[in-house]
Amino acid sequence: MAIKEYEAPDILVRFDTKRCIHAAECVHGLPAVFDADRRPWILPDAASADELAAVIEACPSGALTYERRDGGAAEVAADAPTLATVQDGPIYVRGSLHFTDHEGRPVETGPRAALCRCGASKNKPFCDNSHIEAGFSDG
């Protein structure tokens, strides 16, 4: 997996490049921290751990996760799973998620994921934005 880590004293931010579908919740939520045109693109020291946690939890794909180092609360999966279909795109799921791959092996997901529904993803069961090139339409 291509997981990158960005550390600050109070929080560790993890970014899974294979799961990111560029929904941009992070960039819009905390532009001082998340800037795709900058390297490194995540500066976790530019906001409080509470602010970072809130924005990371808005990431629909689960590409961003965090580990609190200041005693703050960890992300908690919703008791009941929720699903939201994105027009012409993936299905966003939240909750205590358990997936297996085509060989029955567990797939690590965390409490958020964007699932492929076009069938073209090269990172199944996750969306990789292949629906755009494939011209997938649900209408």
Coordinates of N, CA and C in Angstrom, one line a residue:
M1 N 0.8 -1.2 0.0 CA 0.0 0.0 0.0 C 0.9 1.2 0.0
A2 N 0.3 2.3 -0.5 CA 1.1 3.5 -0.6 C 0.5 4.5 0.4
I3 N 0.9 4.2 1.7 CA 0.4 5.1 2.8 C 1.5 6.0 3.3
K4 N 1.3 7.3 3.2 CA 2.3 8.3 3.7 C 1.8 8.8 5.0
E5 N 2.8 9.2 5.8 CA 2.5 9.7 7.2 C 3.0 11.1 7.3
Y6 N 2.3 11.9 8.0 CA 2.6 13.3 8.3 C 2.4 13.5 9.8
E7 N 3.5 13.9 10.5 CA 3.4 14.0 11.9 C 3.4 15.4 12.5
A8 N 2.7 15.6 13.5 CA 2.7 16.8 14.4 C 2.8 16.2 15.8
P9 N 3.1 17.1 16.8 CA 3.2 16.6 18.2 C 1.9 15.9 18.7
D10 N 0.7 16.5 18.3 CA -0.6 16.0 18.8 C -1.3 15.0 17.9
I11 N -0.9 14.8 16.7 CA -1.6 14.0 15.8 C -0.7 13.5 14.7
L12 N -1.0 12.2 14.2 CA -0.4 11.6 13.1 C -1.4 11.5 12.0
V13 N -1.2 12.0 10.8 CA -2.1 12.0 9.7 C -1.5 10.9 8.7
R14 N -2.4 10.0 8.3 CA -2.0 9.0 7.3 C -2.8 9.3 6.0
F15 N -2.1 9.1 4.9 CA -2.8 9.3 3.6 C -2.5 8.1 2.7
D16 N -3.6 7.4 2.3 CA -3.5 6.3 1.5 C -3.7 6.7 0.0
T17 N -2.7 6.8 -0.7 CA -2.8 7.4 -2.1 C -3.7 6.5 -3.0
K18 N -3.8 5.2 -2.7 CA -4.6 4.4 -3.6 C -6.1 4.6 -3.3
R19 N -6.5 5.1 -2.2 CA -7.9 5.3 -1.8 C -8.4 6.7 -2.2
C20 N -7.5 7.6 -2.4 CA -8.0 9.0 -2.6 C -8.7 9.1 -4.0
I21 N -9.9 9.8 -4.0 CA -10.6 10.0 -5.2 C -10.8 11.5 -5.4
H22 N -10.0 12.3 -4.7 CA -10.0 13.8 -4.9 C -11.3 14.4 -4.7
A23 N -12.0 14.0 -3.7 CA -13.3 14.7 -3.3 C -13.0 16.1 -2.8
A24 N -11.8 16.4 -2.3 CA -11.4 17.7 -1.9 C -12.0 18.2 -0.6
E25 N -12.6 17.4 0.2 CA -13.1 17.8 1.4 C -12.0 18.4 2.3
C26 N -10.8 17.8 2.2 CA -9.7 18.2 3.0 C -9.2 19.6 2.6
V27 N -9.0 19.8 1.3 CA -8.5 21.0 0.7 C -9.5 22.2 1.0
H28 N -10.8 21.9 0.9 CA -11.8 22.9 1.2 C -11.9 23.2 2.7
G29 N -11.8 22.1 3.5 CA -12.0 22.2 4.9 C -10.8 22.9 5.7
L30 N -9.6 22.6 5.3 CA -8.4 23.3 5.9 C -7.3 23.5 4.9
P31 N -7.5 24.6 4.1 CA -6.5 24.8 3.0 C -5.1 25.2 3.5
A32 N -5.0 25.6 4.8 CA -3.7 25.9 5.3 C -2.9 24.6 5.6
V33 N -3.7 23.5 5.8 CA -3.1 22.2 6.1 C -2.9 21.4 4.8
F34 N -4.0 21.3 4.0 CA -4.0 20.5 2.8 C -3.9 21.4 1.6
D35 N -2.8 21.2 0.8 CA -2.6 22.0 -0.4 C -1.9 21.1 -1.4
A36 N -2.7 20.7 -2.4 CA -2.2 19.7 -3.4 C -1.1 20.3 -4.2
D37 N -0.9 21.6 -4.3 CA 0.1 22.2 -5.1 C 1.4 22.4 -4.3
R38 N 1.5 22.0 -3.0 CA 2.6 22.2 -2.2 C 3.2 20.8 -1.8
R39 N 4.5 20.8 -1.5 CA 5.2 19.6 -1.0 C 5.9 19.9 0.2
P40 N 5.7 19.2 1.3 CA 4.7 18.2 1.4 C 3.3 18.9 1.4
W41 N 2.3 18.1 0.9 CA 1.0 18.7 0.7 C 0.2 18.7 2.0
I42 N 0.6 18.0 3.0 CA -0.1 18.1 4.3 C 0.9 18.6 5.3
L43 N 0.4 19.7 6.0 CA 1.2 20.3 7.1 C 0.3 20.3 8.4
P44 N 0.4 19.1 9.1 CA -0.4 18.9 10.2 C -0.2 19.9 11.4
D45 N 0.9 20.6 11.4 CA 1.1 21.7 12.4 C 0.3 23.0 12.2
A46 N -0.3 23.1 11.0 CA -1.0 24.3 10.6 C -2.4 24.4 11.2
A47 N -2.8 23.4 12.0 CA -4.2 23.5 12.6 C -4.1 22.6 13.9
S48 N -5.1 22.8 14.7 CA -5.2 22.0 15.9 C -5.6 20.5 15.6
A49 N -5.3 19.6 16.5 CA -5.6 18.2 16.3 C -7.1 18.0 16.2
D50 N -7.9 18.8 16.9 CA -9.4 18.7 16.8 C -9.8 19.2 15.4
E51 N -9.3 20.2 14.9 CA -9.7 20.7 13.6 C -9.3 19.7 12.5
L52 N -8.1 19.1 12.6 CA -7.6 18.1 11.7 C -8.5 16.9 11.7
A53 N -8.8 16.4 12.9 CA -9.7 15.2 13.1 C -11.0 15.4 12.4
A54 N -11.6 16.6 12.6 CA -12.9 16.9 12.0 C -12.9 16.9 10.5
V55 N -11.9 17.5 9.9 CA -11.8 17.5 8.5 C -11.5 16.1 7.9
I56 N -10.6 15.4 8.6 CA -10.2 14.1 8.1 C -11.5 13.1 8.1
E57 N -12.3 13.3 9.1 CA -13.5 12.4 9.2 C -14.5 12.8 8.1
A58 N -14.3 13.9 7.5 CA -15.2 14.3 6.4 C -14.7 13.7 5.0
C59 N -13.5 13.1 5.0 CA -13.0 12.5 3.8 C -13.9 11.2 3.5
P60 N -14.6 11.3 2.4 CA -15.5 10.2 2.1 C -14.9 8.8 1.7
S61 N -13.7 8.9 1.2 CA -13.0 7.7 0.7 C -12.3 6.9 1.8
G62 N -12.0 7.6 2.9 CA -11.2 6.9 3.9 C -9.7 7.0 3.6
A63 N -9.3 7.8 2.6 CA -7.9 7.9 2.2 C -7.1 8.6 3.3
L64 N -7.8 9.5 4.1 CA -7.2 10.2 5.2 C -7.7 9.6 6.5
T65 N -6.7 9.3 7.4 CA -7.0 8.8 8.7 C -6.1 9.5 9.7
Y66 N -6.3 9.3 11.0 CA -5.5 10.0 11.9 C -5.3 9.1 13.2
E67 N -4.3 9.4 13.9 CA -4.0 8.8 15.2 C -3.7 10.0 16.2
R68 N -4.6 10.1 17.2 CA -4.4 11.2 18.2 C -3.2 10.8 19.1
R69 N -2.4 11.8 19.4 CA -1.2 11.6 20.3 C -1.3 12.5 21.5
D70 N -2.5 13.2 21.6 CA -2.7 14.2 22.7 C -3.7 13.7 23.6
G71 N -4.2 12.5 23.5 CA -5.2 11.9 24.4 C -6.6 12.2 23.8
G72 N -6.7 12.9 22.7 CA -8.0 13.2 22.1 C -8.7 11.9 21.6
A73 N -9.9 12.0 21.3 CA -10.7 10.8 20.9 C -10.3 10.4 19.5
A74 N -10.3 9.1 19.4 CA -10.1 8.4 18.1 C -11.4 8.5 17.3
E75 N -11.4 8.3 16.0 CA -12.6 8.2 15.2 C -13.4 7.0 15.6
V76 N -14.6 7.1 15.7 CA -15.5 6.0 16.1 C -16.4 5.7 14.9
A77 N -16.5 4.5 14.5 CA -17.4 4.1 13.4 C -18.8 4.2 13.8
A78 N -19.7 4.7 12.9 CA -21.1 4.8 13.2 C -21.7 3.4 13.6
D79 N -22.6 3.4 14.5 CA -23.2 2.1 14.9 C -23.9 1.4 13.7
A80 N -24.7 2.2 13.0 CA -25.4 1.7 11.9 C -24.7 2.1 10.6
P81 N -24.5 1.2 9.7 CA -23.8 1.7 8.4 C -24.7 2.6 7.6
T82 N -24.1 3.5 6.9 CA -24.8 4.4 6.0 C -24.2 4.3 4.6
L83 N -25.1 4.5 3.6 CA -24.7 4.5 2.2 C -25.2 5.7 1.5
A84 N -24.4 6.3 0.7 CA -24.8 7.5 -0.1 C -24.3 7.3 -1.5
T85 N -25.2 7.3 -2.5 CA -24.8 7.1 -3.9 C -24.4 8.5 -4.4
V86 N -23.3 8.6 -5.1 CA -22.9 9.8 -5.7 C -23.3 9.7 -7.2
Q87 N -24.0 10.7 -7.7 CA -24.5 10.7 -9.1 C -23.3 10.4 -10.0
D88 N -23.4 9.4 -10.9 CA -22.4 9.0 -11.9 C -21.1 8.6 -11.2
G89 N -21.1 8.3 -9.9 CA -19.9 8.0 -9.2 C -20.0 6.8 -8.2
P90 N -19.2 6.9 -7.2 CA -19.1 5.8 -6.2 C -20.3 5.8 -5.2
I91 N -20.2 4.8 -4.4 CA -21.1 4.7 -3.2 C -20.2 5.0 -2.0
Y92 N -20.6 6.0 -1.2 CA -19.9 6.3 0.0 C -20.5 5.5 1.1
V93 N -19.7 4.8 1.9 CA -20.2 4.0 3.0 C -19.5 4.5 4.2
R94 N -20.2 4.4 5.4 CA -19.7 4.7 6.7 C -20.2 3.7 7.7
G95 N -19.4 3.4 8.6 CA -19.8 2.4 9.7 C -18.7 1.5 10.0
S96 N -19.0 0.4 10.7 CA -18.1 -0.6 11.0 C -18.1 -1.6 9.8
L97 N -17.1 -1.3 9.0 CA -17.1 -2.0 7.7 C -16.1 -3.1 7.6
H98 N -16.5 -4.2 7.0 CA -15.7 -5.4 6.8 C -15.9 -5.9 5.4
F99 N -14.8 -5.8 4.6 CA -14.8 -6.3 3.2 C -13.8 -7.4 3.0
T100 N -14.1 -8.2 2.0 CA -13.1 -9.2 1.6 C -12.8 -9.0 0.1
D101 N -11.6 -9.4 -0.3 CA -11.3 -9.4 -1.7 C -11.9 -10.6 -2.5
H102 N -11.6 -10.7 -3.7 CA -12.1 -11.8 -4.6 C -11.6 -13.2 -4.1
E103 N -10.6 -13.2 -3.3 CA -10.1 -14.5 -2.8 C -10.5 -14.7 -1.3
G104 N -11.4 -13.8 -0.8 CA -11.9 -14.0 0.6 C -11.0 -13.5 1.7
R105 N -10.0 -12.8 1.3 CA -9.1 -12.2 2.3 C -9.6 -10.8 2.8
P106 N -9.5 -10.6 4.1 CA -10.0 -9.3 4.6 C -9.3 -8.1 3.9
V107 N -10.1 -7.0 3.7 CA -9.5 -5.8 3.1 C -9.7 -4.7 4.2
E108 N -8.6 -4.1 4.5 CA -8.6 -3.0 5.5 C -9.4 -1.8 5.0
T109 N -10.4 -1.3 5.7 CA -11.2 -0.2 5.2 C -11.2 1.0 6.2
G110 N -11.3 0.7 7.5 CA -11.5 1.8 8.4 C -13.0 2.1 8.3
P111 N -13.5 3.2 9.0 CA -14.9 3.5 9.1 C -15.5 4.3 7.9
R112 N -14.7 4.5 6.8 CA -15.2 5.2 5.7 C -14.6 4.6 4.4
A113 N -15.4 4.6 3.3 CA -14.9 4.1 2.1 C -15.8 4.6 0.9
A114 N -15.2 4.7 -0.2 CA -15.9 5.0 -1.5 C -15.8 3.8 -2.3
L115 N -16.9 3.1 -2.6 CA -16.9 1.9 -3.3 C -17.2 2.0 -4.8
C116 N -16.6 1.3 -5.6 CA -16.8 1.3 -7.0 C -18.2 0.7 -7.4
R117 N -18.9 1.4 -8.3 CA -20.1 0.8 -8.8 C -20.2 0.7 -10.3
C118 N -19.1 1.2 -10.9 CA -19.1 1.2 -12.4 C -18.4 -0.1 -12.9
G119 N -17.6 -0.8 -12.0 CA -17.0 -2.0 -12.4 C -15.6 -1.8 -13.1
A120 N -15.2 -0.6 -13.3 CA -13.9 -0.3 -14.0 C -12.7 -0.1 -13.0
S121 N -13.0 0.0 -11.7 CA -11.9 0.4 -10.8 C -10.8 -0.7 -10.9
K122 N -9.5 -0.3 -10.8 CA -8.4 -1.2 -10.7 C -8.0 -1.4 -9.2
N123 N -8.8 -0.8 -8.3 CA -8.6 -0.9 -6.9 C -9.8 -1.4 -6.2
K124 N -10.5 -2.4 -6.8 CA -11.8 -2.9 -6.2 C -11.5 -3.5 -4.8
P125 N -12.4 -3.3 -3.9 CA -13.8 -2.8 -4.1 C -13.9 -1.3 -4.0
F126 N -12.8 -0.6 -4.0 CA -12.8 0.9 -3.8 C -12.8 1.6 -5.2
C127 N -13.4 2.7 -5.2 CA -13.4 3.6 -6.3 C -12.0 4.2 -6.6
D128 N -11.6 4.3 -7.8 CA -10.4 4.9 -8.2 C -10.6 6.0 -9.2
N129 N -11.9 6.4 -9.4 CA -12.3 7.4 -10.3 C -12.3 6.9 -11.8
S130 N -12.2 5.6 -12.0 CA -12.2 5.0 -13.3 C -13.6 5.3 -14.0
H131 N -14.6 5.6 -13.2 CA -15.9 5.9 -13.8 C -15.9 7.1 -14.7
I132 N -15.0 8.0 -14.5 CA -14.9 9.2 -15.3 C -14.5 8.8 -16.7
E133 N -13.4 8.1 -16.8 CA -12.9 7.7 -18.1 C -13.8 6.7 -18.8
A134 N -14.5 5.9 -18.0 CA -15.4 4.9 -18.6 C -16.7 5.5 -19.0
G135 N -16.9 6.7 -18.6 CA -18.2 7.4 -19.0 C -19.4 6.8 -18.3
F136 N -19.2 6.3 -17.1 CA -20.3 5.7 -16.3 C -21.4 6.7 -16.0
S137 N -22.6 6.3 -16.2 CA -23.7 7.1 -15.9 C -24.8 6.3 -15.3
D138 N -25.4 6.8 -14.2 CA -26.5 6.0 -13.6 C -27.8 6.6 -14.0
G139 N -27.9 7.5 -14.9 CA -29.1 8.1 -15.4 C -29.7 7.6 -16.6

